[in-house]
């Protein structure tokens, strides 16, 4: 369950890194930030259970403004075409695109946050900037994805996004709008390297959360079972409704050769008998492979909304 919006007197701060060495990981796992972050992921996981991407929903003004923000990032990609360079990967035009975001992030976030919460903008904008990849290495991975989830979590904590009726919409519009068109477009346009990729043994080079929430969408589905996601026909017919299948489609577009070879982990998951088991397994795997890995968490930033201090009861 997520905490209510903070009191108006809250002192917002610019988030900074706190996990500098492997022994600091204990601090992270005991922190309020960890509890709130995982709570947010699981609340969204419940919220999308059994729902299609195409179900009818009412969109709040805040969500409309967020979608407009993402559309701006998308437009900037079109305005910043890749440059000719000898290396195939890590197109340097990404740095130009990133510099624009770096400069404009607070203005963009200010369009979403009401004026009485303007003090929160610099804190929240940091998570948006952290969520699009690394401009030095031109790479993208699950740590960047976590920063985007943290960005949405912060917007919930200051009361801009409401968790109740808006929950599935948050996932569908913002995660299905963001990692899919915008993130995938960044990855494809600038040939970004996967950050900390485990290659064949990882789930996907770039994302993890859409697999978790996507498997929740499919729980108790009348006929689609885990074995169907390696079936091209089932994927082509249903990917518009289900995030998990959208992920699979992207992988098959990006990789060549037999599925069992390029995506061994997912191939193994297709043998699991039920979507609820897949969902539980992926949550465990996410904690172990992403949230408990120092190379990922050393980049996570902590502020007043996602604080490093130990969990406070109450």
PDB file of C-alpha atoms in Angstrom:
ATOM      1  CA  UNK A   1       0.000   0.000   0.000  1.00  0.00           C
ATOM      2  CA  UNK A   2       1.316   3.416  -0.908  1.00  0.00           C
ATOM      3  CA  UNK A   3       1.716   6.268   1.547  1.00  0.00           C
ATOM      4  CA  UNK A   4      -0.539   9.298   1.114  1.00  0.00           C
ATOM      5  CA  UNK A   5       0.672  12.551  -0.417  1.00  0.00           C
ATOM      6  CA  UNK A   6       3.255  14.319   1.778  1.00  0.00           C
ATOM      7  CA  UNK A   7       2.367  17.389   3.823  1.00  0.00           C
ATOM      8  CA  UNK A   8       2.794  20.715   2.028  1.00  0.00           C
ATOM      9  CA  UNK A   9       5.643  21.557   4.401  1.00  0.00           C
ATOM     10  CA  UNK A  10       7.852  18.755   3.052  1.00  0.00           C
ATOM     11  CA  UNK A  11      11.411  19.784   2.230  1.00  0.00           C
ATOM     12  CA  UNK A  12      12.197  18.463  -1.219  1.00  0.00           C
ATOM     13  CA  UNK A  13      15.828  17.717  -2.019  1.00  0.00           C
ATOM     14  CA  UNK A  14      17.857  16.855  -5.108  1.00  0.00           C
ATOM     15  CA  UNK A  15      18.226  13.048  -5.080  1.00  0.00           C
ATOM     16  CA  UNK A  16      21.744  11.635  -4.882  1.00  0.00           C
ATOM     17  CA  UNK A  17      23.514   8.284  -4.905  1.00  0.00           C
ATOM     18  CA  UNK A  18      23.891   6.571  -1.512  1.00  0.00           C
ATOM     19  CA  UNK A  19      24.955   3.021  -2.420  1.00  0.00           C
ATOM     20  CA  UNK A  20      28.701   3.314  -2.993  1.00  0.00           C
ATOM     21  CA  UNK A  21      29.999  -0.143  -2.029  1.00  0.00           C
ATOM     22  CA  UNK A  22      28.591  -3.662  -1.982  1.00  0.00           C
ATOM     23  CA  UNK A  23      28.098  -3.606   1.848  1.00  0.00           C
ATOM     24  CA  UNK A  24      25.812  -0.554   1.379  1.00  0.00           C
ATOM     25  CA  UNK A  25      23.273  -2.874  -0.281  1.00  0.00           C
ATOM     26  CA  UNK A  26      21.918  -3.742   3.179  1.00  0.00           C
ATOM     27  CA  UNK A  27      21.056  -0.064   3.648  1.00  0.00           C
ATOM     28  CA  UNK A  28      19.097  -0.130   0.387  1.00  0.00           C
ATOM     29  CA  UNK A  29      17.124  -3.264   1.269  1.00  0.00           C
ATOM     30  CA  UNK A  30      16.141  -1.794   4.656  1.00  0.00           C
ATOM     31  CA  UNK A  31      15.315   1.627   3.220  1.00  0.00           C
ATOM     32  CA  UNK A  32      11.965   3.352   2.920  1.00  0.00           C
ATOM     33  CA  UNK A  33      12.818   3.803  -0.773  1.00  0.00           C
ATOM     34  CA  UNK A  34      13.048   0.036  -1.339  1.00  0.00           C
ATOM     35  CA  UNK A  35       9.791  -0.638   0.530  1.00  0.00           C
ATOM     36  CA  UNK A  36       7.944   2.077  -1.380  1.00  0.00           C
ATOM     37  CA  UNK A  37       9.430   1.142  -4.735  1.00  0.00           C
ATOM     38  CA  UNK A  38       8.600  -2.560  -4.484  1.00  0.00           C
ATOM     39  CA  UNK A  39       5.187  -1.656  -3.006  1.00  0.00           C
ATOM     40  CA  UNK A  40       4.503   0.492  -6.066  1.00  0.00           C
ATOM     41  CA  UNK A  41       5.543  -2.278  -8.487  1.00  0.00           C
ATOM     42  CA  UNK A  42       3.300  -4.815  -6.705  1.00  0.00           C
ATOM     43  CA  UNK A  43       0.336  -2.406  -6.479  1.00  0.00           C
ATOM     44  CA  UNK A  44       0.531  -1.902 -10.240  1.00  0.00           C
ATOM     45  CA  UNK A  45       0.923  -5.658 -10.689  1.00  0.00           C
ATOM     46  CA  UNK A  46      -2.416  -6.187  -8.886  1.00  0.00           C
ATOM     47  CA  UNK A  47      -4.050  -3.316 -10.760  1.00  0.00           C
ATOM     48  CA  UNK A  48      -3.527  -4.791 -14.228  1.00  0.00           C
ATOM     49  CA  UNK A  49      -4.440  -8.385 -13.351  1.00  0.00           C
ATOM     50  CA  UNK A  50      -6.684  -9.830 -16.041  1.00  0.00           C
ATOM     51  CA  UNK A  51      -7.049  -6.527 -17.951  1.00  0.00           C
ATOM     52  CA  UNK A  52      -6.358  -6.042 -21.657  1.00  0.00           C
ATOM     53  CA  UNK A  53      -4.374  -3.052 -22.933  1.00  0.00           C
ATOM     54  CA  UNK A  54      -7.431  -2.125 -24.974  1.00  0.00           C
ATOM     55  CA  UNK A  55     -10.013  -2.004 -22.170  1.00  0.00           C
ATOM     56  CA  UNK A  56     -12.171   1.152 -21.919  1.00  0.00           C
ATOM     57  CA  UNK A  57     -10.921   3.684 -19.388  1.00  0.00           C
ATOM     58  CA  UNK A  58     -11.222   7.334 -18.501  1.00  0.00           C
ATOM     59  CA  UNK A  59      -7.965   9.246 -18.626  1.00  0.00           C
ATOM     60  CA  UNK A  60      -7.226  11.853 -15.958  1.00  0.00           C
ATOM     61  CA  UNK A  61      -5.777  15.248 -16.791  1.00  0.00           C
ATOM     62  CA  UNK A  62      -2.478  14.303 -15.090  1.00  0.00           C
ATOM     63  CA  UNK A  63      -2.113  11.220 -17.284  1.00  0.00           C
ATOM     64  CA  UNK A  64      -2.909  13.267 -20.403  1.00  0.00           C
ATOM     65  CA  UNK A  65      -0.155  15.716 -19.451  1.00  0.00           C
ATOM     66  CA  UNK A  66       2.314  12.864 -18.884  1.00  0.00           C
ATOM     67  CA  UNK A  67       1.474  11.370 -22.264  1.00  0.00           C
ATOM     68  CA  UNK A  68       2.102  14.803 -23.821  1.00  0.00           C
ATOM     69  CA  UNK A  69       5.488  14.922 -22.044  1.00  0.00           C
ATOM     70  CA  UNK A  70       6.418  11.523 -23.515  1.00  0.00           C
ATOM     71  CA  UNK A  71       5.245  12.639 -26.946  1.00  0.00           C
ATOM     72  CA  UNK A  72       7.642  15.578 -26.672  1.00  0.00           C
ATOM     73  CA  UNK A  73      10.555  13.190 -26.003  1.00  0.00           C
ATOM     74  CA  UNK A  74       9.401  11.147 -28.984  1.00  0.00           C
ATOM     75  CA  UNK A  75       9.298  14.222 -31.243  1.00  0.00           C
ATOM     76  CA  UNK A  76      12.834  15.175 -30.189  1.00  0.00           C
ATOM     77  CA  UNK A  77      14.080  11.768 -31.419  1.00  0.00           C
ATOM     78  CA  UNK A  78      12.606  12.574 -34.855  1.00  0.00           C
ATOM     79  CA  UNK A  79      14.314  15.966 -34.742  1.00  0.00           C
ATOM     80  CA  UNK A  80      17.690  14.392 -33.832  1.00  0.00           C
ATOM     81  CA  UNK A  81      18.490  11.797 -36.504  1.00  0.00           C
ATOM     82  CA  UNK A  82      21.456   9.443 -36.006  1.00  0.00           C
ATOM     83  CA  UNK A  83      24.768  10.699 -37.364  1.00  0.00           C
ATOM     84  CA  UNK A  84      27.135   8.880 -39.716  1.00  0.00           C
ATOM     85  CA  UNK A  85      29.903   7.281 -37.677  1.00  0.00           C
ATOM     86  CA  UNK A  86      32.246   4.296 -37.995  1.00  0.00           C
ATOM     87  CA  UNK A  87      30.866   2.413 -34.972  1.00  0.00           C
ATOM     88  CA  UNK A  88      27.533   0.646 -35.464  1.00  0.00           C
ATOM     89  CA  UNK A  89      26.509   0.935 -31.819  1.00  0.00           C
ATOM     90  CA  UNK A  90      26.070   3.924 -29.544  1.00  0.00           C
ATOM     91  CA  UNK A  91      25.185   6.636 -32.039  1.00  0.00           C
ATOM     92  CA  UNK A  92      26.529   9.969 -30.783  1.00  0.00           C
ATOM     93  CA  UNK A  93      23.357  11.822 -31.807  1.00  0.00           C
ATOM     94  CA  UNK A  94      21.877  10.321 -28.619  1.00  0.00           C
ATOM     95  CA  UNK A  95      24.039  12.771 -26.637  1.00  0.00           C
ATOM     96  CA  UNK A  96      22.455  15.696 -28.474  1.00  0.00           C
ATOM     97  CA  UNK A  97      18.990  14.306 -27.703  1.00  0.00           C
ATOM     98  CA  UNK A  98      19.965  13.743 -24.063  1.00  0.00           C
ATOM     99  CA  UNK A  99      21.396  17.269 -23.685  1.00  0.00           C
ATOM    100  CA  UNK A 100      18.007  18.655 -24.710  1.00  0.00           C
ATOM    101  CA  UNK A 101      16.240  16.530 -22.085  1.00  0.00           C
ATOM    102  CA  UNK A 102      18.826  17.489 -19.480  1.00  0.00           C
ATOM    103  CA  UNK A 103      18.141  21.150 -20.174  1.00  0.00           C
ATOM    104  CA  UNK A 104      14.355  20.889 -20.388  1.00  0.00           C
ATOM    105  CA  UNK A 105      13.532  18.168 -17.800  1.00  0.00           C
ATOM    106  CA  UNK A 106      12.364  20.560 -15.064  1.00  0.00           C
ATOM    107  CA  UNK A 107      10.213  22.529 -17.501  1.00  0.00           C
ATOM    108  CA  UNK A 108       8.664  19.292 -18.749  1.00  0.00           C
ATOM    109  CA  UNK A 109       7.928  18.017 -15.235  1.00  0.00           C
ATOM    110  CA  UNK A 110       6.489  21.438 -14.312  1.00  0.00           C
ATOM    111  CA  UNK A 111       3.800  20.914 -16.971  1.00  0.00           C
ATOM    112  CA  UNK A 112       2.578  17.843 -15.058  1.00  0.00           C
ATOM    113  CA  UNK A 113       2.918  19.074 -11.450  1.00  0.00           C
ATOM    114  CA  UNK A 114       0.389  21.645 -10.117  1.00  0.00           C
ATOM    115  CA  UNK A 115       1.861  25.015  -9.103  1.00  0.00           C
ATOM    116  CA  UNK A 116       1.347  24.485  -5.335  1.00  0.00           C
ATOM    117  CA  UNK A 117       3.755  21.531  -5.630  1.00  0.00           C
ATOM    118  CA  UNK A 118       6.304  23.370  -7.763  1.00  0.00           C
ATOM    119  CA  UNK A 119       8.958  22.835  -5.052  1.00  0.00           C
ATOM    120  CA  UNK A 120       8.888  19.094  -5.871  1.00  0.00           C
ATOM    121  CA  UNK A 121       9.804  19.605  -9.532  1.00  0.00           C
ATOM    122  CA  UNK A 122      13.634  19.562  -9.279  1.00  0.00           C
ATOM    123  CA  UNK A 123      13.524  16.370  -7.154  1.00  0.00           C
ATOM    124  CA  UNK A 124      11.098  14.511  -9.427  1.00  0.00           C
ATOM    125  CA  UNK A 125      12.831  15.673 -12.648  1.00  0.00           C
ATOM    126  CA  UNK A 126      16.031  13.849 -11.636  1.00  0.00           C
ATOM    127  CA  UNK A 127      14.243  10.490 -12.018  1.00  0.00           C
ATOM    128  CA  UNK A 128      13.004  11.426 -15.494  1.00  0.00           C
ATOM    129  CA  UNK A 129      16.562  12.314 -16.575  1.00  0.00           C
ATOM    130  CA  UNK A 130      17.882   9.040 -15.114  1.00  0.00           C
ATOM    131  CA  UNK A 131      15.246   6.980 -16.935  1.00  0.00           C
ATOM    132  CA  UNK A 132      16.337   7.360 -20.550  1.00  0.00           C
ATOM    133  CA  UNK A 133      19.789   5.770 -20.533  1.00  0.00           C
ATOM    134  CA  UNK A 134      23.349   6.881 -19.918  1.00  0.00           C
ATOM    135  CA  UNK A 135      24.705   9.619 -22.182  1.00  0.00           C
ATOM    136  CA  UNK A 136      28.367   8.752 -21.580  1.00  0.00           C
ATOM    137  CA  UNK A 137      28.087   5.042 -22.379  1.00  0.00           C
ATOM    138  CA  UNK A 138      25.011   5.390 -24.637  1.00  0.00           C
ATOM    139  CA  UNK A 139      23.463   2.387 -22.966  1.00  0.00           C
ATOM    140  CA  UNK A 140      20.112   1.500 -21.418  1.00  0.00           C
ATOM    141  CA  UNK A 141      19.152  -1.191 -18.919  1.00  0.00           C
ATOM    142  CA  UNK A 142      16.917  -2.188 -16.040  1.00  0.00           C
ATOM    143  CA  UNK A 143      18.394   0.510 -13.768  1.00  0.00           C
ATOM    144  CA  UNK A 144      17.100   3.160 -16.182  1.00  0.00           C
ATOM    145  CA  UNK A 145      13.757   1.392 -16.328  1.00  0.00           C
ATOM    146  CA  UNK A 146      13.675   1.443 -12.490  1.00  0.00           C
ATOM    147  CA  UNK A 147      14.268   5.211 -12.572  1.00  0.00           C
ATOM    148  CA  UNK A 148      11.153   5.622 -14.745  1.00  0.00           C
ATOM    149  CA  UNK A 149       9.095   3.532 -12.312  1.00  0.00           C
ATOM    150  CA  UNK A 150      10.578   5.680  -9.495  1.00  0.00           C
ATOM    151  CA  UNK A 151       9.534   8.808 -11.443  1.00  0.00           C
ATOM    152  CA  UNK A 152       5.924   7.555 -11.536  1.00  0.00           C
ATOM    153  CA  UNK A 153       6.136   6.468  -7.883  1.00  0.00           C
ATOM    154  CA  UNK A 154       7.219  10.005  -6.890  1.00  0.00           C
ATOM    155  CA  UNK A 155       4.306  11.484  -8.842  1.00  0.00           C
ATOM    156  CA  UNK A 156       1.998   9.200  -6.825  1.00  0.00           C
ATOM    157  CA  UNK A 157       3.615  10.246  -3.568  1.00  0.00           C
ATOM    158  CA  UNK A 158       3.026  13.942  -4.210  1.00  0.00           C
ATOM    159  CA  UNK A 159      -0.558  13.201  -5.259  1.00  0.00           C
ATOM    160  CA  UNK A 160      -0.245  13.992  -8.994  1.00  0.00           C
ATOM    161  CA  UNK A 161      -1.106  10.423  -9.979  1.00  0.00           C
ATOM    162  CA  UNK A 162      -3.813   8.673  -8.022  1.00  0.00           C
ATOM    163  CA  UNK A 163      -3.361   5.018  -7.310  1.00  0.00           C
ATOM    164  CA  UNK A 164      -7.044   3.964  -7.129  1.00  0.00           C
ATOM    165  CA  UNK A 165      -8.959   4.127 -10.416  1.00  0.00           C
ATOM    166  CA  UNK A 166      -5.921   5.183 -12.381  1.00  0.00           C
ATOM    167  CA  UNK A 167      -3.782   2.185 -11.654  1.00  0.00           C
ATOM    168  CA  UNK A 168      -4.125   0.112 -14.811  1.00  0.00           C
ATOM    169  CA  UNK A 169      -4.062   3.274 -16.861  1.00  0.00           C
ATOM    170  CA  UNK A 170      -0.744   4.258 -15.316  1.00  0.00           C
ATOM    171  CA  UNK A 171       0.775   1.016 -16.510  1.00  0.00           C
ATOM    172  CA  UNK A 172      -0.923   0.852 -19.873  1.00  0.00           C
ATOM    173  CA  UNK A 173      -0.514   4.410 -20.994  1.00  0.00           C
ATOM    174  CA  UNK A 174       2.773   5.242 -19.344  1.00  0.00           C
ATOM    175  CA  UNK A 175       4.616   1.963 -19.502  1.00  0.00           C
ATOM    176  CA  UNK A 176       3.080   0.815 -22.734  1.00  0.00           C
ATOM    177  CA  UNK A 177       3.551   4.342 -24.129  1.00  0.00           C
ATOM    178  CA  UNK A 178       7.018   4.829 -22.752  1.00  0.00           C
ATOM    179  CA  UNK A 179       9.170   1.736 -23.025  1.00  0.00           C
ATOM    180  CA  UNK A 180       7.427   0.629 -26.123  1.00  0.00           C
ATOM    181  CA  UNK A 181       7.326   3.426 -28.572  1.00  0.00           C
ATOM    182  CA  UNK A 182       9.716   5.896 -26.920  1.00  0.00           C
ATOM    183  CA  UNK A 183      12.303   3.637 -25.267  1.00  0.00           C
ATOM    184  CA  UNK A 184      12.284   1.141 -28.081  1.00  0.00           C
ATOM    185  CA  UNK A 185      12.684   4.010 -30.521  1.00  0.00           C
ATOM    186  CA  UNK A 186      15.666   5.374 -28.570  1.00  0.00           C
ATOM    187  CA  UNK A 187      17.236   1.911 -28.487  1.00  0.00           C
ATOM    188  CA  UNK A 188      16.681   1.337 -32.204  1.00  0.00           C
ATOM    189  CA  UNK A 189      17.469   4.854 -33.489  1.00  0.00           C
ATOM    190  CA  UNK A 190      20.706   5.325 -31.563  1.00  0.00           C
ATOM    191  CA  UNK A 191      21.636   1.627 -31.391  1.00  0.00           C
ATOM    192  CA  UNK A 192      22.076   1.876 -27.630  1.00  0.00           C
ATOM    193  CA  UNK A 193      24.067  -0.833 -25.907  1.00  0.00           C
ATOM    194  CA  UNK A 194      22.263  -2.932 -23.298  1.00  0.00           C
ATOM    195  CA  UNK A 195      23.583  -1.926 -19.851  1.00  0.00           C
ATOM    196  CA  UNK A 196      24.808  -4.903 -17.846  1.00  0.00           C
ATOM    197  CA  UNK A 197      23.143  -7.306 -20.256  1.00  0.00           C
ATOM    198  CA  UNK A 198      23.374 -10.980 -19.410  1.00  0.00           C
ATOM    199  CA  UNK A 199      22.923 -11.817 -23.065  1.00  0.00           C
ATOM    200  CA  UNK A 200      21.154 -15.084 -23.597  1.00  0.00           C
ATOM    201  CA  UNK A 201      20.727 -15.639 -19.856  1.00  0.00           C
ATOM    202  CA  UNK A 202      18.937 -12.357 -19.185  1.00  0.00           C
ATOM    203  CA  UNK A 203      15.226 -11.969 -19.725  1.00  0.00           C
ATOM    204  CA  UNK A 204      15.541  -9.118 -22.223  1.00  0.00           C
ATOM    205  CA  UNK A 205      18.410  -6.764 -22.979  1.00  0.00           C
ATOM    206  CA  UNK A 206      16.528  -3.644 -21.966  1.00  0.00           C
ATOM    207  CA  UNK A 207      13.317  -4.156 -19.945  1.00  0.00           C
ATOM    208  CA  UNK A 208      11.980  -6.251 -17.117  1.00  0.00           C
ATOM    209  CA  UNK A 209       8.849  -4.649 -15.640  1.00  0.00           C
ATOM    210  CA  UNK A 210       6.599  -5.101 -18.705  1.00  0.00           C
ATOM    211  CA  UNK A 211       7.175  -8.861 -18.370  1.00  0.00           C
ATOM    212  CA  UNK A 212       6.027  -8.800 -14.731  1.00  0.00           C
ATOM    213  CA  UNK A 213       2.932  -6.693 -15.353  1.00  0.00           C
ATOM    214  CA  UNK A 214       2.332  -8.377 -18.709  1.00  0.00           C
ATOM    215  CA  UNK A 215       2.219 -11.819 -17.074  1.00  0.00           C
ATOM    216  CA  UNK A 216      -0.261 -10.433 -14.491  1.00  0.00           C
ATOM    217  CA  UNK A 217      -2.528  -9.262 -17.324  1.00  0.00           C
ATOM    218  CA  UNK A 218      -2.704 -12.847 -18.566  1.00  0.00           C
ATOM    219  CA  UNK A 219      -3.574 -14.492 -15.224  1.00  0.00           C
ATOM    220  CA  UNK A 220      -6.718 -16.680 -15.673  1.00  0.00           C
ATOM    221  CA  UNK A 221      -6.852 -15.970 -19.411  1.00  0.00           C
ATOM    222  CA  UNK A 222      -9.447 -18.313 -20.976  1.00  0.00           C
ATOM    223  CA  UNK A 223      -7.108 -19.808 -23.575  1.00  0.00           C
ATOM    224  CA  UNK A 224      -3.661 -18.127 -23.750  1.00  0.00           C
ATOM    225  CA  UNK A 225      -1.167 -20.119 -21.676  1.00  0.00           C
ATOM    226  CA  UNK A 226       2.558 -19.492 -21.120  1.00  0.00           C
ATOM    227  CA  UNK A 227       3.395 -22.049 -23.844  1.00  0.00           C
ATOM    228  CA  UNK A 228       1.648 -19.826 -26.408  1.00  0.00           C
ATOM    229  CA  UNK A 229       4.089 -16.939 -26.248  1.00  0.00           C
ATOM    230  CA  UNK A 230       6.645 -18.901 -28.274  1.00  0.00           C
ATOM    231  CA  UNK A 231       3.963 -19.459 -30.915  1.00  0.00           C
ATOM    232  CA  UNK A 232       4.293 -16.795 -33.611  1.00  0.00           C
ATOM    233  CA  UNK A 233       0.608 -16.897 -34.567  1.00  0.00           C
ATOM    234  CA  UNK A 234      -0.597 -16.410 -30.968  1.00  0.00           C
ATOM    235  CA  UNK A 235       1.793 -13.461 -30.528  1.00  0.00           C
ATOM    236  CA  UNK A 236       0.758 -11.781 -33.793  1.00  0.00           C
ATOM    237  CA  UNK A 237      -2.939 -12.113 -32.990  1.00  0.00           C
ATOM    238  CA  UNK A 238      -2.790 -10.890 -29.382  1.00  0.00           C
ATOM    239  CA  UNK A 239       0.167  -8.546 -28.883  1.00  0.00           C
ATOM    240  CA  UNK A 240      -1.986  -5.387 -29.075  1.00  0.00           C
ATOM    241  CA  UNK A 241      -3.871  -6.531 -25.982  1.00  0.00           C
ATOM    242  CA  UNK A 242      -1.032  -7.899 -23.875  1.00  0.00           C
ATOM    243  CA  UNK A 243       2.224  -6.254 -22.857  1.00  0.00           C
ATOM    244  CA  UNK A 244       4.029  -9.585 -22.414  1.00  0.00           C
ATOM    245  CA  UNK A 245       3.395 -10.532 -26.048  1.00  0.00           C
ATOM    246  CA  UNK A 246       4.408  -7.039 -27.174  1.00  0.00           C
ATOM    247  CA  UNK A 247       7.778  -7.655 -25.469  1.00  0.00           C
ATOM    248  CA  UNK A 248       8.146 -11.006 -27.213  1.00  0.00           C
ATOM    249  CA  UNK A 249       7.351  -9.427 -30.573  1.00  0.00           C
ATOM    250  CA  UNK A 250      10.065  -6.798 -30.049  1.00  0.00           C
ATOM    251  CA  UNK A 251      12.641  -9.479 -29.183  1.00  0.00           C
ATOM    252  CA  UNK A 252      11.802 -11.501 -32.291  1.00  0.00           C
ATOM    253  CA  UNK A 253      12.158  -8.339 -34.415  1.00  0.00           C
ATOM    254  CA  UNK A 254      15.549  -7.505 -32.888  1.00  0.00           C
ATOM    255  CA  UNK A 255      17.113 -10.982 -32.727  1.00  0.00           C
ATOM    256  CA  UNK A 256      17.662 -13.701 -35.268  1.00  0.00           C
ATOM    257  CA  UNK A 257      17.853 -17.469 -34.957  1.00  0.00           C
ATOM    258  CA  UNK A 258      15.868 -19.963 -32.885  1.00  0.00           C
ATOM    259  CA  UNK A 259      14.019 -18.433 -29.900  1.00  0.00           C
ATOM    260  CA  UNK A 260      15.396 -21.075 -27.519  1.00  0.00           C
ATOM    261  CA  UNK A 261      18.932 -19.946 -28.379  1.00  0.00           C
ATOM    262  CA  UNK A 262      18.645 -16.143 -28.271  1.00  0.00           C
ATOM    263  CA  UNK A 263      16.218 -16.000 -25.312  1.00  0.00           C
ATOM    264  CA  UNK A 264      16.899 -19.071 -23.226  1.00  0.00           C
ATOM    265  CA  UNK A 265      15.362 -17.741 -19.989  1.00  0.00           C
ATOM    266  CA  UNK A 266      12.088 -16.877 -21.699  1.00  0.00           C
ATOM    267  CA  UNK A 267      12.066 -20.225 -23.474  1.00  0.00           C
ATOM    268  CA  UNK A 268      12.301 -21.904 -20.070  1.00  0.00           C
ATOM    269  CA  UNK A 269       9.481 -19.721 -18.713  1.00  0.00           C
ATOM    270  CA  UNK A 270       7.197 -20.861 -21.553  1.00  0.00           C
ATOM    271  CA  UNK A 271       7.199 -24.299 -19.919  1.00  0.00           C
ATOM    272  CA  UNK A 272       5.704 -22.975 -16.644  1.00  0.00           C
ATOM    273  CA  UNK A 273       2.103 -24.223 -16.362  1.00  0.00           C
ATOM    274  CA  UNK A 274       0.266 -21.047 -15.298  1.00  0.00           C
ATOM    275  CA  UNK A 275       0.553 -17.267 -15.639  1.00  0.00           C
ATOM    276  CA  UNK A 276       0.267 -16.751 -11.878  1.00  0.00           C
ATOM    277  CA  UNK A 277       3.328 -18.977 -11.402  1.00  0.00           C
ATOM    278  CA  UNK A 278       5.144 -17.042 -14.149  1.00  0.00           C
ATOM    279  CA  UNK A 279       4.192 -13.775 -12.429  1.00  0.00           C
ATOM    280  CA  UNK A 280       5.409 -14.902  -8.980  1.00  0.00           C
ATOM    281  CA  UNK A 281       8.634 -16.256 -10.488  1.00  0.00           C
ATOM    282  CA  UNK A 282       9.328 -13.018 -12.371  1.00  0.00           C
ATOM    283  CA  UNK A 283       8.819 -10.915  -9.231  1.00  0.00           C
ATOM    284  CA  UNK A 284      11.352 -13.114  -7.394  1.00  0.00           C
ATOM    285  CA  UNK A 285      13.725 -12.893 -10.357  1.00  0.00           C
ATOM    286  CA  UNK A 286      13.351  -9.095 -10.550  1.00  0.00           C
ATOM    287  CA  UNK A 287      14.305  -8.729  -6.898  1.00  0.00           C
ATOM    288  CA  UNK A 288      17.290 -11.052  -7.278  1.00  0.00           C
ATOM    289  CA  UNK A 289      18.565  -9.979 -10.716  1.00  0.00           C
ATOM    290  CA  UNK A 290      17.853  -6.241 -10.598  1.00  0.00           C
ATOM    291  CA  UNK A 291      17.028  -4.873  -7.152  1.00  0.00           C
ATOM    292  CA  UNK A 292      19.653  -6.897  -5.286  1.00  0.00           C
ATOM    293  CA  UNK A 293      22.457  -6.331  -7.769  1.00  0.00           C
ATOM    294  CA  UNK A 294      25.026  -3.689  -6.829  1.00  0.00           C
ATOM    295  CA  UNK A 295      25.887  -2.730 -10.455  1.00  0.00           C
ATOM    296  CA  UNK A 296      22.233  -1.717 -10.940  1.00  0.00           C
ATOM    297  CA  UNK A 297      21.489  -0.107  -7.564  1.00  0.00           C
ATOM    298  CA  UNK A 298      24.726   1.870  -7.249  1.00  0.00           C
ATOM    299  CA  UNK A 299      23.163   4.327  -9.745  1.00  0.00           C
ATOM    300  CA  UNK A 300      19.833   4.706  -7.902  1.00  0.00           C
ATOM    301  CA  UNK A 301      19.253   8.142  -6.366  1.00  0.00           C
ATOM    302  CA  UNK A 302      17.568   8.911  -3.053  1.00  0.00           C
ATOM    303  CA  UNK A 303      15.777  12.080  -1.981  1.00  0.00           C
ATOM    304  CA  UNK A 304      12.885  13.060   0.281  1.00  0.00           C
ATOM    305  CA  UNK A 305      10.276  11.064  -1.673  1.00  0.00           C
ATOM    306  CA  UNK A 306      12.349   7.880  -1.955  1.00  0.00           C
ATOM    307  CA  UNK A 307      14.534   8.178   1.150  1.00  0.00           C
ATOM    308  CA  UNK A 308      17.520   6.041   2.142  1.00  0.00           C
ATOM    309  CA  UNK A 309      16.555   6.011   5.821  1.00  0.00           C
ATOM    310  CA  UNK A 310      15.304   2.694   7.234  1.00  0.00           C
ATOM    311  CA  UNK A 311      11.591   1.896   6.968  1.00  0.00           C
ATOM    312  CA  UNK A 312       9.550   3.775   9.535  1.00  0.00           C
ATOM    313  CA  UNK A 313       6.513   1.945  10.833  1.00  0.00           C
ATOM    314  CA  UNK A 314       3.193   3.738  11.116  1.00  0.00           C
TER     315      UNK A 314
END
